[in-house]
Amino acid sequence: MTFTLHSEPYQRADDVGYAVTEFLWFDGKPFYPIGALADARIAALRLSAGAFDEGDEDNLDLIFQMREAGGGHFFEVVLRSNSGTSYAGWLWGQELEVLNEVAANHRVLLVECNGSKIRYAYNDEKGRYMCDGPDGKPKLSFRHAIKRLSAG
């Protein structure tokens, strides 16, 4: 399999590969064709709160923006830290924003979905980002918009 020219070696590392296998399958069946993974756009960012070494590629979290499906994209979240790499759930929509707001030691995610904004907060107990309901108020203090995830 060949990845896009802009993917970095740490994005293709074995620890990431193990987490990716979790979202390639759903309910005991393949969910994505392997070509969808090769075409995915990958954003490397830090979702956990607190200070970190920006040069430490082994601790950059990844969000895979999969091919468009039904008017939006699945965004698959992989968390990476010194304690390991894990699959942290999926979101669906047209645009993804990472807020500076923190819940359960991870940044809150906001997905625009058919004109509405849906919040996703990390749930420690489940080890996944879970839907936290519609966004009732604007979060304008600081937000990093990932309108188009890029591979580079």
C-alpha positions in Angstrom: 0.0 0.0 0.0 1.3 3.5 -0.8 0.4 6.5 1.3 0.3 10.1 -0.1 3.7 11.7 -0.6 3.1 14.0 2.4 2.5 11.4 5.0 5.2 11.2 7.7 6.9 8.0 8.9 5.4 8.4 12.4 1.9 8.5 10.8 2.6 5.0 9.3 4.3 3.6 12.4 3.3 0.1 13.7 1.6 1.5 16.8 -0.6 3.7 14.6 -1.3 0.7 12.4 -2.6 -1.3 15.3 -5.0 1.5 16.2 -6.1 1.9 12.6 -7.1 -1.8 12.4 -9.8 -0.9 15.0 -11.5 1.6 12.7 -11.0 -0.4 9.5 -13.5 -3.0 11.0 -16.9 -2.5 12.5 -19.2 -5.1 14.0 -16.9 -7.9 12.8 -16.8 -6.8 9.2 -14.6 -4.5 7.1 -15.9 -0.9 7.2 -13.4 0.8 4.9 -11.7 -0.6 1.8 -8.0 -0.4 2.1 -7.9 2.3 -0.6 -9.9 4.6 1.7 -7.0 4.4 4.2 -4.4 5.2 1.5 -6.5 8.2 0.4 -7.1 9.5 4.0 -5.9 12.9 4.9 -4.1 13.0 8.2 -3.8 15.8 10.7 -1.1 15.6 13.4 -2.0 17.6 16.5 -2.1 17.5 20.3 -5.5 16.7 21.8 -4.4 16.0 25.4 -4.1 19.0 27.7 -0.9 20.2 29.2 2.6 21.0 28.0 4.4 18.7 25.6 7.5 18.7 23.4 6.3 19.8 20.0 9.2 18.0 18.4 8.2 14.7 19.9 6.5 13.0 17.0 5.7 9.9 19.0 3.2 11.9 21.1 1.4 13.6 18.3 -2.3 12.5 18.1 -3.7 11.9 14.7 -7.1 12.5 13.0 -7.8 10.6 9.8 -10.2 12.4 7.5 -11.7 9.6 5.4 -13.2 9.9 2.0 -16.5 11.8 1.7 -19.5 9.6 2.4 -23.1 10.8 2.4 -22.2 14.5 2.3 -19.5 14.4 5.1 -16.4 12.7 6.3 -15.7 10.2 9.0 -13.0 11.6 11.3 -11.1 8.8 13.0 -9.2 9.7 16.1 -5.9 8.0 17.3 -4.3 9.2 20.5 -0.6 8.7 21.1 1.4 9.2 24.3 4.2 7.8 26.3 1.7 5.3 27.8 0.7 4.0 24.4 -1.4 4.5 21.3 -5.1 3.9 21.1 -8.1 4.4 18.9 -10.3 7.1 20.4 -13.5 7.0 18.3 -15.0 8.6 15.3 -17.0 11.7 14.4 -18.9 12.5 11.2 -19.6 15.8 9.5 -18.3 18.3 7.1 -15.8 20.3 9.2 -13.9 19.6 12.4 -12.7 22.2 14.9 -10.5 21.5 17.9 -11.4 23.8 20.8 -9.2 25.0 23.6 -11.8 23.8 26.0 -10.7 20.6 27.9 -12.8 17.7 29.2 -11.2 14.6 30.8 -7.7 16.0 30.0 -8.4 16.2 26.3 -9.5 19.0 24.0 -13.2 19.1 23.0 -13.9 18.6 19.3 -16.7 20.4 17.4 -18.1 19.0 14.2 -20.2 20.9 11.8 -22.9 18.4 10.6 -25.5 19.6 8.1 -25.6 23.1 9.5 -25.4 22.2 13.2 -22.4 22.0 15.5 -22.1 18.9 17.5 -19.7 18.7 20.5 -17.6 15.6 21.2 -15.8 15.3 24.6 -13.3 12.6 25.6 -14.7 10.0 28.0 -12.0 8.5 30.2 -14.2 5.5 31.2 -14.9 4.5 27.6 -11.5 5.7 26.2 -13.4 7.4 23.3 -14.6 10.7 22.2 -18.4 10.7 22.8 -21.1 13.0 21.5 -21.7 15.7 24.1 -24.7 17.2 22.3 -25.3 20.3 20.2 -23.2 23.3 20.8 -25.4 25.8 22.6 -23.0 28.8 22.7 -20.1 30.0 20.5 -16.6 29.1 21.6 -14.7 32.0 20.3 -11.8 32.4 22.8 -9.4 30.2 20.8 -10.3 27.5 18.4 -8.1 25.9 15.9 -10.2 25.1 12.8 -9.3 22.2 10.6 -11.5 23.1 7.7 -9.5 20.9 5.4 -7.3 18.4 7.0 -4.1 18.2 5.1 -1.6 15.5 4.8 1.3 17.8 5.1 
